[in-house]
PDB file of C-alpha atoms in Angstrom:
ATOM      1  CA  UNK A 658    -273.578 127.921 122.847  1.00  0.00           C
ATOM      2  CA  UNK A 659    -275.412 129.605 119.987  1.00  0.00           C
ATOM      3  CA  UNK A 660    -279.083 128.810 119.540  1.00  0.00           C
ATOM      4  CA  UNK A 661    -280.869 128.834 116.183  1.00  0.00           C
ATOM      5  CA  UNK A 662    -284.049 129.567 118.052  1.00  0.00           C
ATOM      6  CA  UNK A 663    -284.268 130.825 121.615  1.00  0.00           C
ATOM      7  CA  UNK A 664    -287.303 130.063 123.758  1.00  0.00           C
ATOM      8  CA  UNK A 665    -288.643 132.525 126.316  1.00  0.00           C
ATOM      9  CA  UNK A 666    -288.986 130.430 129.457  1.00  0.00           C
ATOM     10  CA  UNK A 667    -291.867 130.701 131.873  1.00  0.00           C
ATOM     11  CA  UNK A 668    -289.110 131.314 134.399  1.00  0.00           C
ATOM     12  CA  UNK A 669    -289.765 134.946 133.537  1.00  0.00           C
ATOM     13  CA  UNK A 670    -292.855 134.744 135.727  1.00  0.00           C
ATOM     14  CA  UNK A 671    -290.599 134.020 138.700  1.00  0.00           C
ATOM     15  CA  UNK A 672    -287.878 136.440 137.774  1.00  0.00           C
ATOM     16  CA  UNK A 673    -289.645 139.766 137.292  1.00  0.00           C
ATOM     17  CA  UNK A 674    -287.254 142.522 138.280  1.00  0.00           C
ATOM     18  CA  UNK A 675    -287.871 144.149 141.620  1.00  0.00           C
ATOM     19  CA  UNK A 676    -287.807 147.503 139.875  1.00  0.00           C
ATOM     20  CA  UNK A 677    -290.410 146.626 137.265  1.00  0.00           C
ATOM     21  CA  UNK A 678    -293.408 147.495 139.419  1.00  0.00           C
ATOM     22  CA  UNK A 679    -294.695 150.845 140.647  1.00  0.00           C
ATOM     23  CA  UNK A 680    -292.786 150.509 143.939  1.00  0.00           C
ATOM     24  CA  UNK A 681    -289.069 149.897 144.286  1.00  0.00           C
ATOM     25  CA  UNK A 682    -288.450 146.714 146.272  1.00  0.00           C
ATOM     26  CA  UNK A 683    -284.777 146.083 146.869  1.00  0.00           C
ATOM     27  CA  UNK A 684    -285.158 143.316 149.416  1.00  0.00           C
ATOM     28  CA  UNK A 685    -282.821 140.355 149.050  1.00  0.00           C
ATOM     29  CA  UNK A 686    -284.885 137.294 148.182  1.00  0.00           C
ATOM     30  CA  UNK A 687    -283.231 133.877 148.080  1.00  0.00           C
ATOM     31  CA  UNK A 688    -284.686 131.721 145.309  1.00  0.00           C
ATOM     32  CA  UNK A 689    -282.499 128.617 145.739  1.00  0.00           C
ATOM     33  CA  UNK A 690    -279.256 127.439 147.306  1.00  0.00           C
ATOM     34  CA  UNK A 691    -277.372 124.999 145.128  1.00  0.00           C
ATOM     35  CA  UNK A 692    -274.438 123.018 146.548  1.00  0.00           C
ATOM     36  CA  UNK A 693    -271.656 122.093 144.152  1.00  0.00           C
ATOM     37  CA  UNK A 694    -268.359 120.244 144.019  1.00  0.00           C
ATOM     38  CA  UNK A 695    -265.071 121.315 142.484  1.00  0.00           C
ATOM     39  CA  UNK A 696    -263.805 118.710 140.043  1.00  0.00           C
ATOM     40  CA  UNK A 697    -260.757 119.269 137.903  1.00  0.00           C
ATOM     41  CA  UNK A 698    -260.973 123.010 138.695  1.00  0.00           C
ATOM     42  CA  UNK A 699    -264.597 123.215 137.495  1.00  0.00           C
ATOM     43  CA  UNK A 700    -267.866 123.555 139.410  1.00  0.00           C
ATOM     44  CA  UNK A 701    -270.399 120.729 139.056  1.00  0.00           C
ATOM     45  CA  UNK A 702    -273.815 120.561 140.705  1.00  0.00           C
ATOM     46  CA  UNK A 703    -276.578 117.939 141.081  1.00  0.00           C
ATOM     47  CA  UNK A 704    -279.725 118.809 139.119  1.00  0.00           C
ATOM     48  CA  UNK A 705    -282.996 116.877 139.234  1.00  0.00           C
ATOM     49  CA  UNK A 706    -284.895 115.976 136.059  1.00  0.00           C
ATOM     50  CA  UNK A 707    -288.034 113.846 136.269  1.00  0.00           C
ATOM     51  CA  UNK A 708    -287.076 112.278 139.590  1.00  0.00           C
ATOM     52  CA  UNK A 709    -283.532 111.440 138.462  1.00  0.00           C
ATOM     53  CA  UNK A 710    -280.273 113.215 139.147  1.00  0.00           C
ATOM     54  CA  UNK A 711    -277.720 114.482 136.667  1.00  0.00           C
ATOM     55  CA  UNK A 712    -274.491 116.385 137.189  1.00  0.00           C
ATOM     56  CA  UNK A 713    -274.199 119.671 135.317  1.00  0.00           C
ATOM     57  CA  UNK A 714    -271.237 121.985 134.926  1.00  0.00           C
ATOM     58  CA  UNK A 715    -272.062 125.457 136.291  1.00  0.00           C
ATOM     59  CA  UNK A 716    -271.275 127.460 133.164  1.00  0.00           C
ATOM     60  CA  UNK A 717    -271.976 131.193 132.887  1.00  0.00           C
ATOM     61  CA  UNK A 718    -270.225 131.136 129.508  1.00  0.00           C
ATOM     62  CA  UNK A 719    -272.798 128.802 127.924  1.00  0.00           C
ATOM     63  CA  UNK A 720    -275.743 130.536 126.292  1.00  0.00           C
ATOM     64  CA  UNK A 721    -278.174 127.695 127.042  1.00  0.00           C
ATOM     65  CA  UNK A 722    -278.540 124.918 129.550  1.00  0.00           C
ATOM     66  CA  UNK A 723    -277.758 121.667 127.746  1.00  0.00           C
ATOM     67  CA  UNK A 724    -277.615 117.921 128.250  1.00  0.00           C
ATOM     68  CA  UNK A 725    -275.187 115.628 126.505  1.00  0.00           C
ATOM     69  CA  UNK A 726    -276.595 113.229 123.937  1.00  0.00           C
ATOM     70  CA  UNK A 727    -275.774 110.348 126.295  1.00  0.00           C
ATOM     71  CA  UNK A 728    -277.585 111.932 129.255  1.00  0.00           C
ATOM     72  CA  UNK A 729    -280.677 112.794 127.209  1.00  0.00           C
ATOM     73  CA  UNK A 730    -280.846 109.197 126.004  1.00  0.00           C
ATOM     74  CA  UNK A 731    -280.243 107.726 129.453  1.00  0.00           C
ATOM     75  CA  UNK A 732    -283.074 109.834 130.898  1.00  0.00           C
ATOM     76  CA  UNK A 733    -285.388 108.734 128.082  1.00  0.00           C
ATOM     77  CA  UNK A 734    -286.306 112.313 127.217  1.00  0.00           C
ATOM     78  CA  UNK A 735    -288.573 113.033 124.280  1.00  0.00           C
ATOM     79  CA  UNK A 736    -287.103 115.322 121.633  1.00  0.00           C
ATOM     80  CA  UNK A 737    -288.812 118.409 120.248  1.00  0.00           C
ATOM     81  CA  UNK A 738    -288.781 117.771 116.500  1.00  0.00           C
ATOM     82  CA  UNK A 739    -289.823 121.374 115.798  1.00  0.00           C
ATOM     83  CA  UNK A 740    -286.894 122.996 117.582  1.00  0.00           C
ATOM     84  CA  UNK A 741    -283.184 122.584 116.901  1.00  0.00           C
ATOM     85  CA  UNK A 742    -280.239 124.222 118.587  1.00  0.00           C
ATOM     86  CA  UNK A 743    -276.827 124.743 117.039  1.00  0.00           C
ATOM     87  CA  UNK A 744    -274.165 124.560 119.731  1.00  0.00           C
ATOM     88  CA  UNK A 745    -270.872 126.283 118.972  1.00  0.00           C
ATOM     89  CA  UNK A 746    -267.831 126.023 121.201  1.00  0.00           C
ATOM     90  CA  UNK A 747    -264.190 125.046 121.393  1.00  0.00           C
ATOM     91  CA  UNK A 748    -264.961 121.744 119.687  1.00  0.00           C
ATOM     92  CA  UNK A 749    -266.779 123.235 116.712  1.00  0.00           C
ATOM     93  CA  UNK A 750    -270.506 123.096 115.996  1.00  0.00           C
ATOM     94  CA  UNK A 751    -273.206 120.517 116.598  1.00  0.00           C
ATOM     95  CA  UNK A 752    -276.924 120.690 115.788  1.00  0.00           C
ATOM     96  CA  UNK A 753    -279.610 118.650 117.542  1.00  0.00           C
ATOM     97  CA  UNK A 754    -283.282 118.717 118.493  1.00  0.00           C
ATOM     98  CA  UNK A 755    -284.010 120.083 121.966  1.00  0.00           C
ATOM     99  CA  UNK A 756    -284.990 117.715 124.751  1.00  0.00           C
ATOM    100  CA  UNK A 757    -288.344 118.145 126.507  1.00  0.00           C
ATOM    101  CA  UNK A 758    -287.984 118.131 130.291  1.00  0.00           C
ATOM    102  CA  UNK A 759    -290.560 118.188 133.128  1.00  0.00           C
ATOM    103  CA  UNK A 760    -288.748 121.044 134.882  1.00  0.00           C
ATOM    104  CA  UNK A 761    -285.358 121.265 136.587  1.00  0.00           C
ATOM    105  CA  UNK A 762    -284.787 120.915 140.335  1.00  0.00           C
ATOM    106  CA  UNK A 763    -281.989 123.118 141.689  1.00  0.00           C
ATOM    107  CA  UNK A 764    -281.290 123.015 145.403  1.00  0.00           C
ATOM    108  CA  UNK A 765    -284.682 121.472 146.121  1.00  0.00           C
ATOM    109  CA  UNK A 766    -286.567 124.112 144.107  1.00  0.00           C
ATOM    110  CA  UNK A 767    -288.355 123.167 140.894  1.00  0.00           C
ATOM    111  CA  UNK A 768    -287.910 125.567 137.989  1.00  0.00           C
ATOM    112  CA  UNK A 769    -290.520 125.434 135.207  1.00  0.00           C
ATOM    113  CA  UNK A 770    -288.045 124.811 132.380  1.00  0.00           C
ATOM    114  CA  UNK A 771    -289.644 122.793 129.580  1.00  0.00           C
ATOM    115  CA  UNK A 772    -286.806 122.442 127.061  1.00  0.00           C
ATOM    116  CA  UNK A 773    -283.028 122.219 127.142  1.00  0.00           C
ATOM    117  CA  UNK A 774    -280.510 122.020 124.342  1.00  0.00           C
ATOM    118  CA  UNK A 775    -278.751 118.755 123.498  1.00  0.00           C
ATOM    119  CA  UNK A 776    -275.077 118.890 122.592  1.00  0.00           C
ATOM    120  CA  UNK A 777    -271.939 116.869 122.112  1.00  0.00           C
ATOM    121  CA  UNK A 778    -269.697 117.791 125.047  1.00  0.00           C
ATOM    122  CA  UNK A 779    -266.062 116.977 125.743  1.00  0.00           C
ATOM    123  CA  UNK A 780    -264.754 118.011 129.142  1.00  0.00           C
ATOM    124  CA  UNK A 781    -261.279 116.582 128.923  1.00  0.00           C
ATOM    125  CA  UNK A 782    -259.561 114.211 131.374  1.00  0.00           C
ATOM    126  CA  UNK A 783    -260.581 114.295 135.015  1.00  0.00           C
ATOM    127  CA  UNK A 784    -264.154 115.502 134.634  1.00  0.00           C
ATOM    128  CA  UNK A 785    -267.374 113.630 133.927  1.00  0.00           C
ATOM    129  CA  UNK A 786    -270.613 115.624 133.655  1.00  0.00           C
ATOM    130  CA  UNK A 787    -274.012 115.201 132.026  1.00  0.00           C
ATOM    131  CA  UNK A 788    -274.279 118.706 130.619  1.00  0.00           C
ATOM    132  CA  UNK A 789    -274.159 122.437 131.292  1.00  0.00           C
ATOM    133  CA  UNK A 790    -276.186 124.700 133.567  1.00  0.00           C
ATOM    134  CA  UNK A 791    -276.046 127.776 131.366  1.00  0.00           C
ATOM    135  CA  UNK A 792    -276.590 131.500 131.475  1.00  0.00           C
ATOM    136  CA  UNK A 793    -280.209 131.248 130.305  1.00  0.00           C
ATOM    137  CA  UNK A 794    -280.948 130.153 133.875  1.00  0.00           C
ATOM    138  CA  UNK A 795    -277.994 131.433 135.893  1.00  0.00           C
ATOM    139  CA  UNK A 796    -277.931 135.040 134.708  1.00  0.00           C
ATOM    140  CA  UNK A 797    -281.659 135.436 135.280  1.00  0.00           C
ATOM    141  CA  UNK A 798    -280.652 135.769 138.947  1.00  0.00           C
ATOM    142  CA  UNK A 799    -278.205 137.665 141.086  1.00  0.00           C
ATOM    143  CA  UNK A 800    -275.572 135.056 141.970  1.00  0.00           C
ATOM    144  CA  UNK A 801    -273.526 134.537 145.113  1.00  0.00           C
ATOM    145  CA  UNK A 802    -270.805 132.136 144.002  1.00  0.00           C
ATOM    146  CA  UNK A 803    -269.110 131.000 147.209  1.00  0.00           C
ATOM    147  CA  UNK A 804    -266.335 128.673 146.070  1.00  0.00           C
ATOM    148  CA  UNK A 805    -264.689 128.198 149.511  1.00  0.00           C
ATOM    149  CA  UNK A 806    -267.998 126.947 150.965  1.00  0.00           C
ATOM    150  CA  UNK A 807    -269.112 125.146 147.782  1.00  0.00           C
ATOM    151  CA  UNK A 808    -272.445 126.960 147.557  1.00  0.00           C
ATOM    152  CA  UNK A 809    -274.179 128.871 144.764  1.00  0.00           C
ATOM    153  CA  UNK A 810    -277.060 131.026 146.013  1.00  0.00           C
ATOM    154  CA  UNK A 811    -279.575 132.357 143.502  1.00  0.00           C
ATOM    155  CA  UNK A 812    -281.257 135.623 144.495  1.00  0.00           C
ATOM    156  CA  UNK A 813    -284.112 137.402 142.797  1.00  0.00           C
ATOM    157  CA  UNK A 814    -282.581 139.777 140.241  1.00  0.00           C
ATOM    158  CA  UNK A 815    -282.657 143.430 141.292  1.00  0.00           C
ATOM    159  CA  UNK A 816    -281.938 146.710 139.539  1.00  0.00           C
ATOM    160  CA  UNK A 817    -281.501 148.918 142.557  1.00  0.00           C
ATOM    161  CA  UNK A 818    -279.065 151.687 143.552  1.00  0.00           C
ATOM    162  CA  UNK A 819    -276.094 150.918 145.791  1.00  0.00           C
ATOM    163  CA  UNK A 820    -276.558 147.151 145.571  1.00  0.00           C
ATOM    164  CA  UNK A 821    -273.889 145.209 147.435  1.00  0.00           C
ATOM    165  CA  UNK A 822    -273.498 141.506 148.126  1.00  0.00           C
ATOM    166  CA  UNK A 823    -274.952 140.195 151.412  1.00  0.00           C
ATOM    167  CA  UNK A 824    -271.582 139.343 152.961  1.00  0.00           C
ATOM    168  CA  UNK A 825    -269.876 140.322 156.156  1.00  0.00           C
ATOM    169  CA  UNK A 826    -266.408 140.015 154.676  1.00  0.00           C
ATOM    170  CA  UNK A 827    -264.971 142.949 152.706  1.00  0.00           C
ATOM    171  CA  UNK A 828    -265.675 142.966 148.976  1.00  0.00           C
ATOM    172  CA  UNK A 829    -264.555 145.220 146.158  1.00  0.00           C
ATOM    173  CA  UNK A 830    -266.687 146.291 143.208  1.00  0.00           C
ATOM    174  CA  UNK A 831    -265.275 145.702 139.738  1.00  0.00           C
ATOM    175  CA  UNK A 832    -265.779 148.921 137.795  1.00  0.00           C
ATOM    176  CA  UNK A 833    -266.735 148.939 134.124  1.00  0.00           C
ATOM    177  CA  UNK A 834    -268.731 145.690 133.960  1.00  0.00           C
ATOM    178  CA  UNK A 835    -270.746 145.333 130.758  1.00  0.00           C
ATOM    179  CA  UNK A 836    -273.214 142.888 129.276  1.00  0.00           C
ATOM    180  CA  UNK A 837    -273.273 141.458 125.760  1.00  0.00           C
ATOM    181  CA  UNK A 838    -276.351 139.420 124.894  1.00  0.00           C
ATOM    182  CA  UNK A 839    -276.351 136.971 127.812  1.00  0.00           C
ATOM    183  CA  UNK A 840    -272.726 137.355 128.863  1.00  0.00           C
ATOM    184  CA  UNK A 841    -271.164 139.302 131.718  1.00  0.00           C
ATOM    185  CA  UNK A 842    -267.991 141.091 130.611  1.00  0.00           C
ATOM    186  CA  UNK A 843    -265.417 142.339 133.108  1.00  0.00           C
ATOM    187  CA  UNK A 844    -262.423 144.596 132.420  1.00  0.00           C
ATOM    188  CA  UNK A 845    -258.963 143.099 132.556  1.00  0.00           C
ATOM    189  CA  UNK A 846    -255.437 144.321 131.988  1.00  0.00           C
ATOM    190  CA  UNK A 847    -252.736 141.980 130.707  1.00  0.00           C
ATOM    191  CA  UNK A 848    -249.160 143.264 130.457  1.00  0.00           C
ATOM    192  CA  UNK A 849    -250.487 146.796 130.127  1.00  0.00           C
ATOM    193  CA  UNK A 850    -253.075 145.981 127.447  1.00  0.00           C
ATOM    194  CA  UNK A 851    -256.735 146.346 128.392  1.00  0.00           C
ATOM    195  CA  UNK A 852    -259.673 144.238 127.284  1.00  0.00           C
ATOM    196  CA  UNK A 853    -263.065 142.858 128.291  1.00  0.00           C
ATOM    197  CA  UNK A 854    -263.296 139.227 129.349  1.00  0.00           C
ATOM    198  CA  UNK A 855    -266.361 136.966 129.540  1.00  0.00           C
ATOM    199  CA  UNK A 856    -266.788 135.835 133.155  1.00  0.00           C
ATOM    200  CA  UNK A 857    -266.953 132.121 132.399  1.00  0.00           C
ATOM    201  CA  UNK A 858    -267.322 129.622 135.238  1.00  0.00           C
ATOM    202  CA  UNK A 859    -267.206 126.833 132.641  1.00  0.00           C
ATOM    203  CA  UNK A 860    -263.644 127.613 131.519  1.00  0.00           C
ATOM    204  CA  UNK A 861    -260.835 125.892 133.398  1.00  0.00           C
ATOM    205  CA  UNK A 862    -258.395 128.699 132.711  1.00  0.00           C
ATOM    206  CA  UNK A 863    -258.356 132.291 131.547  1.00  0.00           C
ATOM    207  CA  UNK A 864    -257.927 132.219 127.787  1.00  0.00           C
ATOM    208  CA  UNK A 865    -256.884 134.991 125.413  1.00  0.00           C
ATOM    209  CA  UNK A 866    -258.670 135.452 122.095  1.00  0.00           C
ATOM    210  CA  UNK A 867    -256.986 136.458 118.822  1.00  0.00           C
ATOM    211  CA  UNK A 868    -258.170 140.087 118.923  1.00  0.00           C
ATOM    212  CA  UNK A 869    -256.431 140.759 122.223  1.00  0.00           C
ATOM    213  CA  UNK A 870    -253.443 138.679 121.117  1.00  0.00           C
ATOM    214  CA  UNK A 871    -252.959 141.099 118.220  1.00  0.00           C
ATOM    215  CA  UNK A 872    -253.005 144.073 120.612  1.00  0.00           C
ATOM    216  CA  UNK A 873    -250.421 142.273 122.759  1.00  0.00           C
ATOM    217  CA  UNK A 874    -248.160 141.772 119.729  1.00  0.00           C
ATOM    218  CA  UNK A 875    -248.430 137.972 119.922  1.00  0.00           C
ATOM    219  CA  UNK A 876    -247.668 137.016 116.353  1.00  0.00           C
ATOM    220  CA  UNK A 877    -247.388 133.432 115.146  1.00  0.00           C
ATOM    221  CA  UNK A 878    -243.607 133.847 115.299  1.00  0.00           C
ATOM    222  CA  UNK A 879    -243.714 134.982 118.946  1.00  0.00           C
ATOM    223  CA  UNK A 880    -245.914 132.025 119.915  1.00  0.00           C
ATOM    224  CA  UNK A 881    -244.088 129.451 117.817  1.00  0.00           C
ATOM    225  CA  UNK A 882    -241.941 128.197 120.686  1.00  0.00           C
ATOM    226  CA  UNK A 883    -244.784 127.963 123.195  1.00  0.00           C
ATOM    227  CA  UNK A 884    -246.322 124.684 124.308  1.00  0.00           C
ATOM    228  CA  UNK A 885    -249.371 123.456 122.377  1.00  0.00           C
ATOM    229  CA  UNK A 886    -252.467 122.705 124.465  1.00  0.00           C
ATOM    230  CA  UNK A 887    -255.936 121.498 123.479  1.00  0.00           C
ATOM    231  CA  UNK A 888    -259.235 122.932 124.686  1.00  0.00           C
ATOM    232  CA  UNK A 889    -262.378 120.842 125.109  1.00  0.00           C
ATOM    233  CA  UNK A 890    -265.983 121.972 125.352  1.00  0.00           C
ATOM    234  CA  UNK A 891    -269.116 122.130 123.262  1.00  0.00           C
ATOM    235  CA  UNK A 892    -268.756 120.410 119.902  1.00  0.00           C
ATOM    236  CA  UNK A 893    -267.320 117.116 118.743  1.00  0.00           C
ATOM    237  CA  UNK A 894    -263.688 118.203 118.400  1.00  0.00           C
ATOM    238  CA  UNK A 895    -260.947 120.120 120.215  1.00  0.00           C
ATOM    239  CA  UNK A 896    -259.244 123.476 119.686  1.00  0.00           C
ATOM    240  CA  UNK A 897    -255.472 123.847 119.619  1.00  0.00           C
ATOM    241  CA  UNK A 898    -253.911 126.821 121.408  1.00  0.00           C
ATOM    242  CA  UNK A 899    -250.520 128.047 122.621  1.00  0.00           C
ATOM    243  CA  UNK A 900    -249.633 128.341 126.322  1.00  0.00           C
ATOM    244  CA  UNK A 901    -247.831 131.654 126.813  1.00  0.00           C
ATOM    245  CA  UNK A 902    -246.157 133.185 129.862  1.00  0.00           C
ATOM    246  CA  UNK A 903    -247.252 136.733 130.664  1.00  0.00           C
ATOM    247  CA  UNK A 904    -245.985 139.131 133.324  1.00  0.00           C
ATOM    248  CA  UNK A 905    -249.099 140.457 135.074  1.00  0.00           C
ATOM    249  CA  UNK A 906    -252.873 140.000 134.805  1.00  0.00           C
ATOM    250  CA  UNK A 907    -255.152 142.393 136.696  1.00  0.00           C
ATOM    251  CA  UNK A 908    -258.886 141.818 137.157  1.00  0.00           C
ATOM    252  CA  UNK A 909    -260.561 144.150 139.635  1.00  0.00           C
ATOM    253  CA  UNK A 910    -258.688 143.861 142.946  1.00  0.00           C
ATOM    254  CA  UNK A 911    -256.890 140.681 141.858  1.00  0.00           C
ATOM    255  CA  UNK A 912    -253.351 140.672 140.450  1.00  0.00           C
ATOM    256  CA  UNK A 913    -251.990 137.404 139.041  1.00  0.00           C
ATOM    257  CA  UNK A 914    -248.210 137.367 138.709  1.00  0.00           C
ATOM    258  CA  UNK A 915    -246.541 135.573 135.783  1.00  0.00           C
ATOM    259  CA  UNK A 916    -249.677 133.728 134.607  1.00  0.00           C
ATOM    260  CA  UNK A 917    -249.502 131.008 131.962  1.00  0.00           C
ATOM    261  CA  UNK A 918    -252.488 131.605 129.670  1.00  0.00           C
ATOM    262  CA  UNK A 919    -253.773 129.911 126.540  1.00  0.00           C
ATOM    263  CA  UNK A 920    -253.815 131.999 123.382  1.00  0.00           C
ATOM    264  CA  UNK A 921    -256.352 130.907 120.772  1.00  0.00           C
ATOM    265  CA  UNK A 922    -255.725 131.250 117.030  1.00  0.00           C
ATOM    266  CA  UNK A 923    -259.462 131.615 116.291  1.00  0.00           C
ATOM    267  CA  UNK A 924    -262.188 133.494 118.141  1.00  0.00           C
ATOM    268  CA  UNK A 925    -264.559 130.571 118.961  1.00  0.00           C
ATOM    269  CA  UNK A 926    -266.869 133.028 120.729  1.00  0.00           C
ATOM    270  CA  UNK A 927    -264.157 134.169 123.140  1.00  0.00           C
ATOM    271  CA  UNK A 928    -263.846 137.834 122.124  1.00  0.00           C
ATOM    272  CA  UNK A 929    -260.938 139.406 123.995  1.00  0.00           C
ATOM    273  CA  UNK A 930    -260.762 136.707 126.662  1.00  0.00           C
ATOM    274  CA  UNK A 931    -262.504 134.160 128.846  1.00  0.00           C
ATOM    275  CA  UNK A 932    -261.972 134.763 132.560  1.00  0.00           C
ATOM    276  CA  UNK A 933    -261.993 131.248 133.948  1.00  0.00           C
ATOM    277  CA  UNK A 934    -261.577 129.116 137.031  1.00  0.00           C
ATOM    278  CA  UNK A 935    -257.930 130.009 137.632  1.00  0.00           C
ATOM    279  CA  UNK A 936    -259.296 133.435 138.598  1.00  0.00           C
ATOM    280  CA  UNK A 937    -262.481 132.193 140.308  1.00  0.00           C
ATOM    281  CA  UNK A 938    -260.743 129.401 142.277  1.00  0.00           C
ATOM    282  CA  UNK A 939    -261.020 129.896 146.047  1.00  0.00           C
ATOM    283  CA  UNK A 940    -262.892 133.202 145.771  1.00  0.00           C
ATOM    284  CA  UNK A 941    -266.359 134.439 146.603  1.00  0.00           C
ATOM    285  CA  UNK A 942    -267.909 136.408 143.757  1.00  0.00           C
ATOM    286  CA  UNK A 943    -271.196 138.284 143.383  1.00  0.00           C
ATOM    287  CA  UNK A 944    -272.546 138.515 139.818  1.00  0.00           C
ATOM    288  CA  UNK A 945    -275.583 140.525 138.767  1.00  0.00           C
ATOM    289  CA  UNK A 946    -276.461 140.550 135.094  1.00  0.00           C
ATOM    290  CA  UNK A 947    -279.512 142.748 135.766  1.00  0.00           C
ATOM    291  CA  UNK A 948    -277.528 145.533 137.439  1.00  0.00           C
ATOM    292  CA  UNK A 949    -274.210 144.887 135.614  1.00  0.00           C
ATOM    293  CA  UNK A 950    -272.340 144.451 138.859  1.00  0.00           C
ATOM    294  CA  UNK A 951    -269.537 142.142 139.953  1.00  0.00           C
ATOM    295  CA  UNK A 952    -268.055 142.143 143.454  1.00  0.00           C
ATOM    296  CA  UNK A 953    -265.067 140.101 144.596  1.00  0.00           C
ATOM    297  CA  UNK A 954    -264.412 139.254 148.243  1.00  0.00           C
ATOM    298  CA  UNK A 955    -261.004 140.644 149.109  1.00  0.00           C
ATOM    299  CA  UNK A 956    -260.345 137.944 151.703  1.00  0.00           C
ATOM    300  CA  UNK A 957    -259.473 134.529 150.288  1.00  0.00           C
ATOM    301  CA  UNK A 958    -259.581 131.684 152.838  1.00  0.00           C
ATOM    302  CA  UNK A 959    -257.368 129.267 150.941  1.00  0.00           C
ATOM    303  CA  UNK A 960    -257.710 127.463 147.648  1.00  0.00           C
ATOM    304  CA  UNK A 961    -260.802 125.430 146.776  1.00  0.00           C
ATOM    305  CA  UNK A 962    -258.838 122.846 144.783  1.00  0.00           C
TER     306      UNK A 962
END
């Protein structure tokens, strides 16, 4: 989601880096534990707003936390007539005034968020949600995304040496992680071609953008016989793509044999690729935007579907 005007939240008061002071404090501090469900291969969590509950898609690929127009109306939220947000996604663009909220409650903890974006959202068949819990909140923390146990733990962000996730099970660090604005990018290799993918918990499947498609030699003629699929997301419409069979996708310690991946004809904010729930499914992943670190548990106790 692309904002015309971004607000600096008073969450910053809570999220000061441990390394920002005169003394280095690398203690693990749990801020909140947020249970979630897996619906149609996507993660949805209960969020409290003004004493009422909504269901938001946990979406590290969304720039801002947003409510649907329907949810904002149902909650009776006042709109900020001085602030508008332009949401851009798979379904095109949509512009609306922000909604004023009395904070957000995540896992029993109230966060002093005063405004969220309002968008038109289409999630496709099999999923009903009231909005998106975006990277403006999520990536302000170090995240323990435990899909097998349906729990997202938010830790105070740290920028400390030799940071590892607080797990007993073995985990492998993904080398070469980068950040771009408010996105975490992880290296991937697809049929011998390398790229950087946005780690996107709001994408059902790993999706290839047109820039990487060119490097893979996927011309319109090559894709012409592939099945057409439609992507849903932010915006009022849908985006058509081709479903192509590849040989091997590698992301960190994970190798996916013969994956069927969507190939987009337009960028739509994807860049090289979106790394989605087909990769995240059933795994435990540590994400730190502050330290540019991603760890993946090497044990996988069954699928979370």
